Coordinates of C-alpha atoms in Angstrom, one line a residue:
Chain Q
M29 CA 39.0 -17.0 -21.7
T30 CA 37.9 -19.0 -18.6
S31 CA 38.7 -22.6 -19.3
P32 CA 38.0 -25.1 -16.5
L33 CA 41.8 -25.9 -16.5
D34 CA 42.7 -22.4 -15.6
P35 CA 43.1 -22.6 -11.8
I36 CA 42.7 -18.9 -11.1
A37 CA 39.6 -18.4 -13.2
P38 CA 37.0 -16.6 -11.1
S39 CA 33.8 -18.5 -10.7
P40 CA 30.8 -17.1 -12.5
V41 CA 28.3 -15.2 -10.3
V42 CA 25.6 -15.3 -13.0
S43 CA 25.5 -18.0 -15.7
A44 CA 22.8 -17.8 -18.3
R45 CA 22.4 -20.4 -21.1
E46 CA 19.8 -20.0 -23.8
V47 CA 17.4 -18.1 -21.5
R48 CA 13.9 -17.7 -23.1
K49 CA 11.0 -15.7 -21.9
R50 CA 7.6 -15.0 -23.5
F51 CA 4.7 -12.7 -22.5
G52 CA 1.7 -14.2 -24.2
P53 CA 2.4 -14.6 -27.9
T54 CA 5.5 -12.4 -27.9
E55 CA 8.9 -13.9 -27.1
V56 CA 10.9 -11.1 -25.4
L57 CA 14.1 -13.2 -24.7
K58 CA 15.1 -15.5 -27.5
G59 CA 18.0 -17.4 -26.0
I60 CA 20.3 -15.2 -23.9
T61 CA 23.7 -16.8 -23.1
L62 CA 26.2 -15.0 -21.0
E63 CA 28.4 -15.2 -17.9
V64 CA 29.2 -12.6 -15.3
T65 CA 32.3 -13.2 -13.1
E66 CA 32.9 -12.0 -9.6
G67 CA 33.8 -8.3 -9.4
E68 CA 32.8 -7.7 -13.0
V69 CA 30.7 -4.7 -14.1
L70 CA 28.5 -5.6 -17.0
C71 CA 26.5 -2.9 -18.8
I72 CA 23.5 -3.9 -21.0
L73 CA 22.6 -1.4 -23.7
G74 CA 19.8 -1.6 -26.2
P75 CA 16.7 0.1 -27.4
S76 CA 13.5 0.0 -25.3
G77 CA 11.7 -3.3 -25.8
S78 CA 14.9 -5.2 -26.5
G79 CA 14.3 -7.4 -23.4
K80 CA 17.2 -6.0 -21.3
S81 CA 15.1 -5.1 -18.2
T82 CA 13.2 -8.4 -18.5
F83 CA 16.5 -10.3 -18.5
L84 CA 17.6 -8.4 -15.4
R85 CA 14.3 -9.2 -13.6
C86 CA 14.7 -12.9 -14.5
I87 CA 18.0 -13.0 -12.5
N88 CA 16.3 -12.4 -9.2
H89 CA 13.1 -14.3 -10.3
L90 CA 10.8 -11.3 -10.5
E91 CA 10.1 -13.0 -13.8
K92 CA 10.0 -16.7 -14.4
I93 CA 12.0 -18.0 -17.4
D94 CA 10.3 -20.3 -19.9
G95 CA 13.4 -22.0 -21.3
G96 CA 17.1 -22.4 -20.9
S97 CA 18.9 -22.2 -17.6
L98 CA 19.9 -19.4 -15.3
E99 CA 22.2 -19.9 -12.4
V100 CA 23.3 -17.4 -9.7
N101 CA 26.3 -18.5 -7.5
G102 CA 26.0 -22.0 -8.9
E103 CA 22.3 -22.4 -8.0
F104 CA 19.4 -22.4 -10.4
V105 CA 17.1 -19.4 -10.0
G106 CA 13.8 -20.6 -8.8
Y107 CA 14.7 -24.3 -8.9
A108 CA 16.9 -26.8 -7.0
R109 CA 18.5 -30.0 -8.3
H110 CA 16.6 -32.9 -6.7
R111 CA 17.4 -36.5 -7.6
G112 CA 18.4 -35.6 -11.2
A113 CA 15.4 -33.4 -11.8
L114 CA 14.6 -29.7 -11.2
R115 CA 12.3 -29.0 -8.3
E116 CA 10.5 -25.7 -8.3
L117 CA 11.4 -23.7 -5.1
R118 CA 8.9 -22.7 -2.5
E119 CA 8.2 -19.0 -2.1
R120 CA 10.2 -18.9 1.2
E121 CA 13.3 -20.4 -0.5
I122 CA 13.0 -18.0 -3.4
A123 CA 12.9 -15.1 -0.9
R124 CA 16.0 -16.5 0.8
N125 CA 17.9 -16.7 -2.5
R126 CA 17.0 -13.1 -3.3
V127 CA 18.9 -11.9 -0.2
G128 CA 22.2 -12.2 -2.0
I129 CA 21.0 -10.1 -5.0
G130 CA 20.4 -6.3 -4.6
M131 CA 18.2 -4.5 -7.0
V132 CA 17.8 -0.9 -7.8
F133 CA 14.7 0.2 -9.8
Q134 CA 14.1 2.9 -12.4
R135 CA 11.3 4.4 -10.2
F136 CA 13.3 4.0 -6.9
N137 CA 10.3 2.1 -5.3
L138 CA 11.2 3.4 -1.8
F139 CA 8.5 2.6 0.8
P140 CA 6.7 6.0 1.1
H141 CA 5.3 5.3 4.6
L142 CA 8.7 4.7 6.1
T143 CA 11.5 7.1 6.9
V144 CA 14.9 6.8 5.1
M145 CA 16.3 4.9 8.1
D146 CA 13.3 2.6 8.3
N147 CA 13.4 1.9 4.5
I148 CA 17.0 0.7 4.9
I149 CA 16.6 -1.4 8.1
E150 CA 13.3 -3.0 7.1
A151 CA 14.8 -6.1 5.4
P152 CA 17.9 -6.5 7.6
I153 CA 15.6 -6.7 10.7
H154 CA 12.7 -8.6 9.2
V155 CA 14.6 -10.9 6.8
L156 CA 18.0 -11.3 8.3
H157 CA 16.8 -10.8 11.9
Q158 CA 19.6 -8.5 12.7
P159 CA 19.3 -6.6 16.1
P160 CA 17.9 -3.1 15.4
K161 CA 20.9 -1.3 16.9
Q162 CA 23.3 -3.2 14.5
A163 CA 21.0 -2.6 11.5
Q164 CA 20.8 1.1 12.3
A165 CA 24.6 1.4 12.7
H166 CA 25.1 -0.2 9.3
A167 CA 22.5 2.0 7.7
R168 CA 24.2 5.1 9.1
T169 CA 27.5 4.0 7.5
L170 CA 25.8 3.4 4.2
L171 CA 24.0 6.7 4.3
A172 CA 27.2 8.5 5.1
A173 CA 28.8 6.8 2.1
V174 CA 26.2 8.2 -0.3
G175 CA 26.3 11.6 1.3
L176 CA 22.9 11.5 3.1
A177 CA 24.0 11.1 6.7
D178 CA 21.7 14.0 7.8
R179 CA 18.5 12.8 6.1
E180 CA 17.8 9.5 8.0
N181 CA 14.5 10.9 9.5
A182 CA 13.2 12.3 6.2
Y183 CA 10.4 10.6 4.3
P184 CA 11.0 9.7 0.6
S185 CA 8.6 12.4 -0.5
E186 CA 10.8 15.0 1.1
L187 CA 13.8 14.0 -1.0
S188 CA 14.9 14.8 -4.6
G189 CA 14.9 12.0 -7.1
G190 CA 18.7 11.7 -6.9
Q191 CA 18.6 11.4 -3.2
Q192 CA 15.8 8.8 -3.3
Q193 CA 17.8 6.7 -5.7
R194 CA 20.9 7.0 -3.4
V195 CA 18.7 5.8 -0.5
A196 CA 17.5 2.9 -2.7
I197 CA 21.0 1.9 -3.4
S198 CA 21.8 2.0 0.3
R199 CA 18.7 -0.1 1.0
A200 CA 19.9 -2.8 -1.4
L201 CA 23.4 -2.7 0.0
A202 CA 22.1 -3.1 3.6
M203 CA 21.5 -6.8 2.8
R204 CA 25.2 -7.2 1.9
P205 CA 24.5 -8.6 -1.5
Q206 CA 27.1 -10.3 -3.7
L207 CA 25.5 -9.0 -6.9
M208 CA 23.8 -5.7 -7.6
L209 CA 21.3 -5.3 -10.4
F210 CA 20.5 -1.8 -11.7
D211 CA 17.4 -1.3 -13.9
E212 CA 17.9 2.0 -15.7
P213 CA 18.7 3.7 -12.3
T214 CA 19.0 7.2 -13.8
S215 CA 16.2 7.2 -16.4
A216 CA 13.6 8.8 -14.1
L217 CA 16.0 11.5 -12.9
D218 CA 16.2 15.2 -13.9
P219 CA 19.5 15.6 -15.9
E220 CA 21.3 17.5 -13.2
L221 CA 20.7 14.7 -10.7
V222 CA 22.1 11.9 -12.8
G223 CA 25.7 12.6 -11.9
E224 CA 25.2 12.0 -8.1
V225 CA 23.7 8.6 -8.7
L226 CA 26.3 7.5 -11.2
S227 CA 29.2 8.6 -8.9
V228 CA 27.8 6.3 -6.2
M229 CA 27.6 3.5 -8.7
R230 CA 31.1 4.2 -9.9
R231 CA 32.5 4.0 -6.4
L232 CA 30.7 0.7 -5.8
A233 CA 32.3 -0.7 -9.0
E234 CA 35.7 0.5 -7.8
E235 CA 35.1 -1.4 -4.5
G236 CA 34.8 -4.6 -6.5
M237 CA 31.0 -5.1 -6.4
T238 CA 29.7 -7.4 -9.1
M239 CA 27.2 -5.3 -11.0
I240 CA 24.8 -5.7 -13.9
C241 CA 23.5 -2.3 -15.1
V242 CA 20.8 -1.8 -17.7
T243 CA 21.5 1.8 -18.7
H244 CA 21.3 4.5 -21.3
E245 CA 24.3 6.3 -19.9
I246 CA 26.8 5.5 -22.7
A247 CA 29.6 7.6 -21.1
F248 CA 29.1 5.8 -17.8
A249 CA 29.3 2.4 -19.6
R250 CA 32.4 3.4 -21.4
E251 CA 34.1 4.5 -18.2
V252 CA 33.0 1.9 -15.7
A253 CA 32.0 -1.3 -17.5
D254 CA 34.4 -4.2 -17.8
R255 CA 32.1 -5.6 -20.5
V256 CA 29.3 -4.2 -22.5
I257 CA 26.6 -6.2 -24.3
F258 CA 24.2 -4.7 -26.8
M259 CA 20.7 -6.4 -26.9
D260 CA 18.0 -5.9 -29.5
E261 CA 14.7 -7.8 -30.1
G262 CA 15.5 -10.4 -27.4
V263 CA 19.0 -11.4 -28.5
V264 CA 22.5 -10.4 -27.6
V265 CA 23.7 -8.7 -30.7
E266 CA 27.2 -7.7 -29.6
V267 CA 29.5 -8.5 -26.6
G268 CA 32.8 -7.0 -25.9
T269 CA 34.8 -4.4 -24.0
A270 CA 33.3 -0.9 -23.8
H271 CA 36.0 0.1 -26.3
D272 CA 34.9 -2.5 -28.8
V273 CA 31.1 -2.3 -28.5
I274 CA 30.7 1.5 -28.0
D275 CA 33.5 3.0 -30.0
H276 CA 33.9 0.3 -32.7
P277 CA 30.6 -1.5 -33.0
Q278 CA 30.7 -4.2 -35.7
N279 CA 27.0 -4.9 -35.9
E280 CA 24.8 -2.6 -38.0
R281 CA 22.0 -2.4 -35.3
T282 CA 24.5 -1.4 -32.6
Q283 CA 25.9 1.3 -34.9
L284 CA 22.4 2.6 -35.6
F285 CA 21.4 2.7 -31.9
L286 CA 24.7 4.4 -30.8
A287 CA 24.4 6.9 -33.5
R288 CA 20.9 7.9 -32.2
V289 CA 21.8 8.1 -28.5
H290 CA 25.2 9.7 -28.8
Chain N
M30 CA 14.8 45.9 -16.4
T31 CA 14.2 49.6 -16.3
L32 CA 10.5 49.2 -16.2
S33 CA 10.2 46.8 -13.3
P34 CA 11.0 49.1 -10.4
Q35 CA 8.3 51.6 -11.6
I36 CA 5.7 48.8 -11.8
E37 CA 6.6 47.6 -8.3
G38 CA 6.3 51.1 -7.0
S39 CA 2.9 51.6 -8.6
Y40 CA 1.6 48.5 -6.7
T41 CA 2.7 49.9 -3.4
T42 CA 1.5 53.4 -3.8
E43 CA -1.9 53.0 -5.6
Q44 CA -5.0 52.1 -3.6
V45 CA -6.3 48.6 -4.3
I46 CA -10.0 47.9 -4.2
P47 CA -10.7 44.2 -3.5
L48 CA -13.4 42.4 -5.5
R49 CA -16.7 42.5 -3.6
H50 CA -18.7 39.3 -3.5
Y51 CA -22.2 40.6 -3.1
G52 CA -23.8 37.3 -4.0
R53 CA -22.0 35.6 -1.0
W54 CA -23.4 38.2 1.4
I55 CA -26.9 37.8 0.2
S56 CA -26.9 34.0 0.3
A57 CA -25.3 34.1 3.8
V58 CA -28.0 36.5 5.1
L59 CA -30.8 34.4 3.7
L60 CA -29.5 31.2 5.2
L61 CA -28.9 32.8 8.6
L62 CA -32.5 34.0 8.5
A63 CA -33.8 30.5 7.8
L64 CA -31.6 29.1 10.6
A65 CA -33.0 31.7 13.1
A66 CA -36.5 30.9 12.1
G67 CA -35.8 27.2 12.5
I68 CA -34.3 27.7 16.0
W69 CA -37.2 29.9 17.0
S70 CA -39.8 27.3 16.1
V71 CA -37.8 24.5 17.8
V72 CA -37.6 26.5 21.0
H73 CA -41.2 27.7 21.0
N74 CA -43.0 24.5 19.9
S75 CA -44.0 22.8 23.1
G76 CA -44.3 19.5 21.1
F77 CA -40.5 19.1 21.3
G78 CA -40.9 18.7 25.1
W79 CA -37.4 19.9 26.0
S80 CA -38.0 19.4 29.7
V81 CA -38.9 15.7 28.9
V82 CA -35.8 15.4 26.8
G83 CA -33.7 16.7 29.6
S84 CA -35.2 14.3 32.2
Y85 CA -34.7 11.2 30.0
L86 CA -31.3 12.0 28.5
T87 CA -29.4 10.2 31.2
T88 CA -31.8 7.7 32.6
S89 CA -30.4 4.3 33.2
S90 CA -32.4 2.5 30.6
V91 CA -31.4 5.0 27.9
L92 CA -27.7 4.8 29.0
S93 CA -27.8 1.0 29.0
G94 CA -29.3 1.1 25.5
L95 CA -26.5 3.4 24.4
G96 CA -24.1 0.9 25.9
V97 CA -25.6 -2.0 23.9
T98 CA -25.5 0.2 20.7
M99 CA -21.8 0.9 21.2
E100 CA -20.9 -2.7 22.1
L101 CA -22.7 -3.9 19.1
T102 CA -21.0 -1.4 16.9
V103 CA -17.5 -2.3 18.3
V104 CA -18.1 -6.1 18.0
A105 CA -19.7 -6.0 14.6
M106 CA -17.0 -3.6 13.2
A107 CA -14.3 -5.8 14.7
I108 CA -15.8 -8.9 12.9
G109 CA -16.3 -6.8 9.8
I110 CA -12.7 -5.4 9.6
V111 CA -10.9 -8.6 10.4
G112 CA -13.3 -10.6 8.2
G113 CA -12.9 -8.0 5.4
I114 CA -9.1 -8.1 5.4
V115 CA -9.2 -12.0 5.3
L116 CA -11.8 -11.9 2.5
A117 CA -9.8 -9.3 0.5
V118 CA -6.6 -11.3 0.7
M119 CA -8.5 -14.4 -0.2
R120 CA -10.0 -12.6 -3.2
L121 CA -6.5 -11.8 -4.5
S122 CA -5.2 -15.3 -4.0
P123 CA -4.0 -17.2 -7.1
N124 CA -6.0 -20.2 -5.9
P125 CA -9.3 -20.1 -7.7
I126 CA -11.2 -22.1 -5.0
V127 CA -10.0 -19.6 -2.3
G128 CA -10.8 -16.6 -4.4
G129 CA -14.2 -18.1 -5.4
S130 CA -15.2 -18.8 -1.8
A131 CA -14.5 -15.2 -0.8
W132 CA -16.5 -14.0 -3.9
S133 CA -19.4 -16.2 -2.9
F134 CA -19.4 -15.0 0.6
V135 CA -19.5 -11.4 -0.5
W136 CA -22.2 -12.2 -3.1
F137 CA -24.5 -13.7 -0.4
F138 CA -24.0 -11.2 2.4
R139 CA -24.2 -8.2 0.1
G140 CA -27.1 -9.6 -1.8
T141 CA -29.6 -10.0 1.1
P142 CA -31.0 -7.4 3.4
V143 CA -29.2 -7.0 6.7
L144 CA -32.6 -7.2 8.4
L145 CA -33.2 -10.6 6.9
Q146 CA -29.8 -11.7 8.1
I147 CA -30.5 -10.5 11.7
L148 CA -33.7 -12.6 11.8
F149 CA -32.0 -15.5 10.1
W150 CA -29.3 -15.7 12.8
Y151 CA -31.9 -15.2 15.5
Y152 CA -33.8 -18.2 14.3
I153 CA -30.8 -20.3 13.4
A154 CA -31.7 -22.8 16.2
A155 CA -34.7 -23.9 14.0
L156 CA -32.2 -25.0 11.3
Y157 CA -29.4 -26.3 13.6
P158 CA -30.7 -27.1 17.1
T159 CA -27.2 -28.2 18.2
L160 CA -24.0 -26.7 17.1
S161 CA -20.7 -28.7 17.2
I162 CA -17.1 -28.2 16.4
G163 CA -15.2 -31.1 14.8
I164 CA -13.9 -32.6 11.6
P165 CA -16.4 -32.5 8.8
F166 CA -18.0 -36.0 8.5
G167 CA -15.7 -37.1 11.4
P168 CA -15.5 -36.8 15.1
T169 CA -16.8 -33.8 17.0
F170 CA -15.1 -32.1 20.0
F171 CA -17.7 -29.6 21.2
H172 CA -21.5 -29.6 21.4
A173 CA -23.8 -26.8 22.4
N174 CA -27.5 -26.0 22.2
A175 CA -27.9 -23.3 19.6
N176 CA -30.6 -21.5 21.6
T177 CA -28.2 -21.0 24.6
L178 CA -25.1 -20.2 22.4
I179 CA -26.8 -17.8 20.0
T180 CA -28.2 -15.1 22.3
K181 CA -29.9 -12.0 21.0
F182 CA -26.6 -10.2 21.3
V183 CA -24.6 -12.9 19.5
A184 CA -27.2 -13.1 16.7
G185 CA -27.1 -9.3 16.3
S186 CA -23.3 -9.1 16.3
L187 CA -22.9 -12.0 13.9
A188 CA -25.5 -10.7 11.4
L189 CA -24.1 -7.1 11.5
G190 CA -20.5 -8.3 11.5
L191 CA -20.7 -10.8 8.7
N192 CA -22.7 -8.4 6.6
E193 CA -20.1 -5.7 7.3
A194 CA -17.2 -8.1 6.4
A195 CA -18.6 -8.4 2.9
Y196 CA -18.6 -4.6 2.4
M197 CA -15.3 -4.1 4.2
S198 CA -13.6 -6.7 1.9
E199 CA -14.3 -4.5 -1.1
I200 CA -12.9 -1.5 0.7
V201 CA -9.8 -3.3 1.7
R202 CA -9.4 -4.9 -1.8
A203 CA -9.5 -1.4 -3.3
G204 CA -6.9 -0.2 -0.9
I205 CA -4.6 -3.1 -1.6
L206 CA -4.9 -2.7 -5.4
S207 CA -4.2 1.0 -5.0
V208 CA -0.6 0.3 -3.9
D209 CA 1.9 0.5 -6.8
S210 CA 3.2 -2.9 -8.0
G211 CA 6.7 -1.5 -7.7
Q212 CA 6.2 -1.7 -3.9
H213 CA 5.6 -5.5 -4.1
E214 CA 8.6 -5.9 -6.4
A215 CA 11.0 -3.8 -4.2
A216 CA 9.9 -5.8 -1.1
H217 CA 10.3 -9.2 -2.8
A218 CA 13.7 -8.1 -4.2
L219 CA 14.8 -7.5 -0.6
G220 CA 13.8 -11.0 0.3
L221 CA 10.5 -10.3 2.1
T222 CA 8.0 -13.1 1.8
R223 CA 4.6 -12.5 0.3
A224 CA 2.9 -12.5 3.8
K225 CA 5.5 -10.0 5.2
T226 CA 5.2 -7.8 2.1
M227 CA 1.5 -7.6 2.6
R228 CA 1.6 -7.0 6.4
R229 CA 4.6 -4.5 6.5
I230 CA 4.6 -2.8 3.2
V231 CA 1.3 -3.0 1.3
L232 CA -1.4 -2.9 4.1
P233 CA 0.1 0.2 5.9
Q234 CA 0.0 2.1 2.6
A235 CA -3.4 0.7 1.7
M236 CA -4.7 2.1 5.0
R237 CA -4.6 5.6 3.6
I238 CA -7.2 4.5 1.1
I239 CA -9.1 2.2 3.5
I240 CA -9.6 4.6 6.5
P241 CA -12.0 7.2 5.1
P242 CA -14.6 4.7 3.8
T243 CA -14.1 2.6 7.0
G244 CA -15.0 5.7 9.1
N245 CA -18.1 6.0 7.0
E246 CA -18.9 2.3 7.7
I247 CA -18.5 2.7 11.4
I248 CA -20.8 5.7 11.5
S249 CA -23.3 3.8 9.4
M250 CA -23.0 0.8 11.6
L251 CA -23.7 2.8 14.7
K252 CA -27.1 3.6 13.2
T253 CA -27.7 0.2 11.6
T254 CA -27.5 -1.4 15.0
A255 CA -31.0 0.1 15.5
L256 CA -32.3 -2.8 13.3
V257 CA -31.7 -5.3 16.1
S258 CA -34.7 -4.0 17.8
V259 CA -36.6 -6.5 15.6
I260 CA -35.2 -9.3 17.7
A261 CA -36.1 -7.3 20.9
L262 CA -32.5 -6.5 21.8
S263 CA -32.9 -3.3 23.6
E264 CA -30.2 -0.9 22.2
L265 CA -30.6 2.9 22.1
L266 CA -33.6 3.1 19.8
G267 CA -35.2 0.1 21.4
A268 CA -34.8 1.5 24.8
V269 CA -36.5 4.9 24.0
Q270 CA -39.3 3.0 22.1
Q271 CA -40.0 1.0 25.3
I272 CA -40.2 4.3 27.3
Y273 CA -42.5 6.1 24.9
A274 CA -44.7 3.0 24.6
R275 CA -45.5 3.6 28.3
N276 CA -45.6 7.4 28.5
Y277 CA -46.5 8.5 24.9
Q278 CA -43.8 11.1 24.9
T279 CA -42.8 9.9 21.4
I280 CA -41.1 13.0 20.0
P281 CA -39.0 14.0 23.0
L282 CA -37.7 10.4 23.4
L283 CA -36.8 10.2 19.7
I284 CA -34.9 13.4 20.2
V285 CA -33.1 11.8 23.2
A286 CA -31.9 9.0 20.8
A287 CA -30.9 11.5 18.1
I288 CA -28.8 13.5 20.6
W289 CA -26.9 10.4 21.6
Y290 CA -26.4 9.2 18.0
L291 CA -25.1 12.7 17.0
T292 CA -22.8 12.8 20.1
V293 CA -21.2 9.5 19.4
T294 CA -20.9 10.3 15.6
S295 CA -19.1 13.6 16.5
V296 CA -16.6 11.8 18.7
L297 CA -16.0 9.3 15.8
Y298 CA -15.3 12.2 13.4
V299 CA -12.4 13.4 15.7
V300 CA -11.1 9.9 16.1
Q301 CA -11.1 9.4 12.3
F302 CA -9.2 12.6 11.8
F303 CA -6.3 11.5 14.0
I304 CA -6.2 8.0 12.5
E305 CA -6.1 9.4 9.0
R306 CA -3.3 11.7 10.0
H307 CA -1.3 8.7 11.4
F308 CA -1.6 6.7 8.2
S309 CA -0.7 9.7 5.9
R310 CA 2.8 9.7 7.2
G311 CA 5.2 10.4 4.4
Q312 CA 2.6 12.3 2.4
R313 CA 3.4 15.9 1.9
A314 CA 1.4 18.6 3.8
T315 CA 0.4 16.2 6.6
A316 CA -2.2 18.0 8.8
R317 CA -0.6 18.6 12.3
G318 CA -3.2 19.6 14.9
L319 CA -6.8 20.0 15.8
G320 CA -6.8 23.3 14.0
H321 CA -6.5 21.3 10.8
F322 CA -9.5 19.3 11.9
F323 CA -11.6 22.4 12.0
Q324 CA -10.1 23.5 8.7
S325 CA -11.5 20.4 7.2
F326 CA -14.9 22.0 7.3
A327 CA -13.6 24.7 4.9
I328 CA -15.6 25.2 1.7
R329 CA -12.7 24.0 -0.5
P330 CA -12.5 20.2 -0.5
R331 CA -9.3 19.0 1.3
G332 CA -8.1 17.0 -1.7
S333 CA -7.5 20.2 -3.6
T334 CA -5.3 21.7 -1.0
R335 CA -3.2 18.6 -0.6
T336 CA -0.3 18.0 -2.9
R337 CA 0.4 14.4 -3.6
A338 CA 3.9 13.0 -3.3
L339 CA 5.7 12.3 -6.6

């Protein structure tokens, strides 16, 4: 689809080739190869233990890969090309590379000792060295966009799960990332709160954000994803449009999984 | 549906007899009697020498002893807290030499009596007559006579401070480990370095766990300073000992010291309450005023009335 001769082919934001990862004796990623292009929304489905969250965490180097190669915006994650070899990056350089990648966690992971506002402006001020006034103004815009303009002085413990996750999304967006990673963002929510988070994600996708979402929300994947991959036991079992993978799965394992969660 | 109004009505019209706790009344009366007997004996036993207590409570040597006690407490706790944080972060380092060094420090200073350490620092000049700063096995930039550099006060502060650092490091380490790993991950994902994550995200949260045992350590330190009287440093207890060695009013002067120790400890209680409240920001049911301080004396432990977030 994207041949190097095609002049308008969008450049890949994420490019994974044969990515391998093991925890002790168990290999959790057994050679993952995929590309995500700019503006694309990719949903990763699969049973728990399939390695989908681990793969997501490899993309921003929360986990170190053991084999293959993983590039974000044309640069190796955790390594730099140096005289024909790969040099392991320093901690500070890894931190700098993570700025372009926003991540949203299943358990929100808001900082409980900081207010909503301080959660959002922490990294813009202390990593990007933005003036506080500017960071606050941006934070207010983001909070208004997720419908929480009036809660900037609340502490996370005073918010519902859905509100906390919307703050967490704003906190990631405050760094103006080019890529957003969502690690089962609605799995820890009460059912009636799932919708408010998904609608924020849907709008983000419409605005053209490049997104990789590990999710169990089949309906969301069908509606929003440009591409869906199904993972099981550390391998990509099936790739295709939402229509292909969700409504007409070819692989037996995909069919079984979808039959169970539908 | 038809029954509920009748039931509600019966609650409002019938007389309710509350449960009587006779056992509580009896135990309270017995304790109050014992307390009254205790106060009676304290007031009427001339051995307490309350007039002597009154006349020595604010004499200059007692007050200067109190000053030394408080200075020692502050200096030793400052060394202890800063050293404890450094040791705790070292213990958690991925570098085995760094972690092992911190472990060895804690092993030595927790494993020997603090009284021994006080004497050891006092007699350090016997081991190292001159102290110098420089590159190991290389040139030196600074020389000093150990006897002039290590005064009684310096020896006392070093001994108490380094000993305290060993204990504080365990308290700080427990606090750091109590912070959820998701907090580290979220901070790293936002591009914060490990040092900034520790300083801005992890330590402020760890403080909630660190403060109560640290308050304990400060109060304990206030009283442990009395041990420096073995190197003739005249802190509060040493000062009253010197007085009763001259006038033989042993009991009244010990009471003078006890009154001052209790006074300072009580002030520390209040300070700790406000520091704890500061670091419990974001927790539900944060206590708001001094009224809550007095409520903390309530029979029910505070932990049971607090609801934890999440």
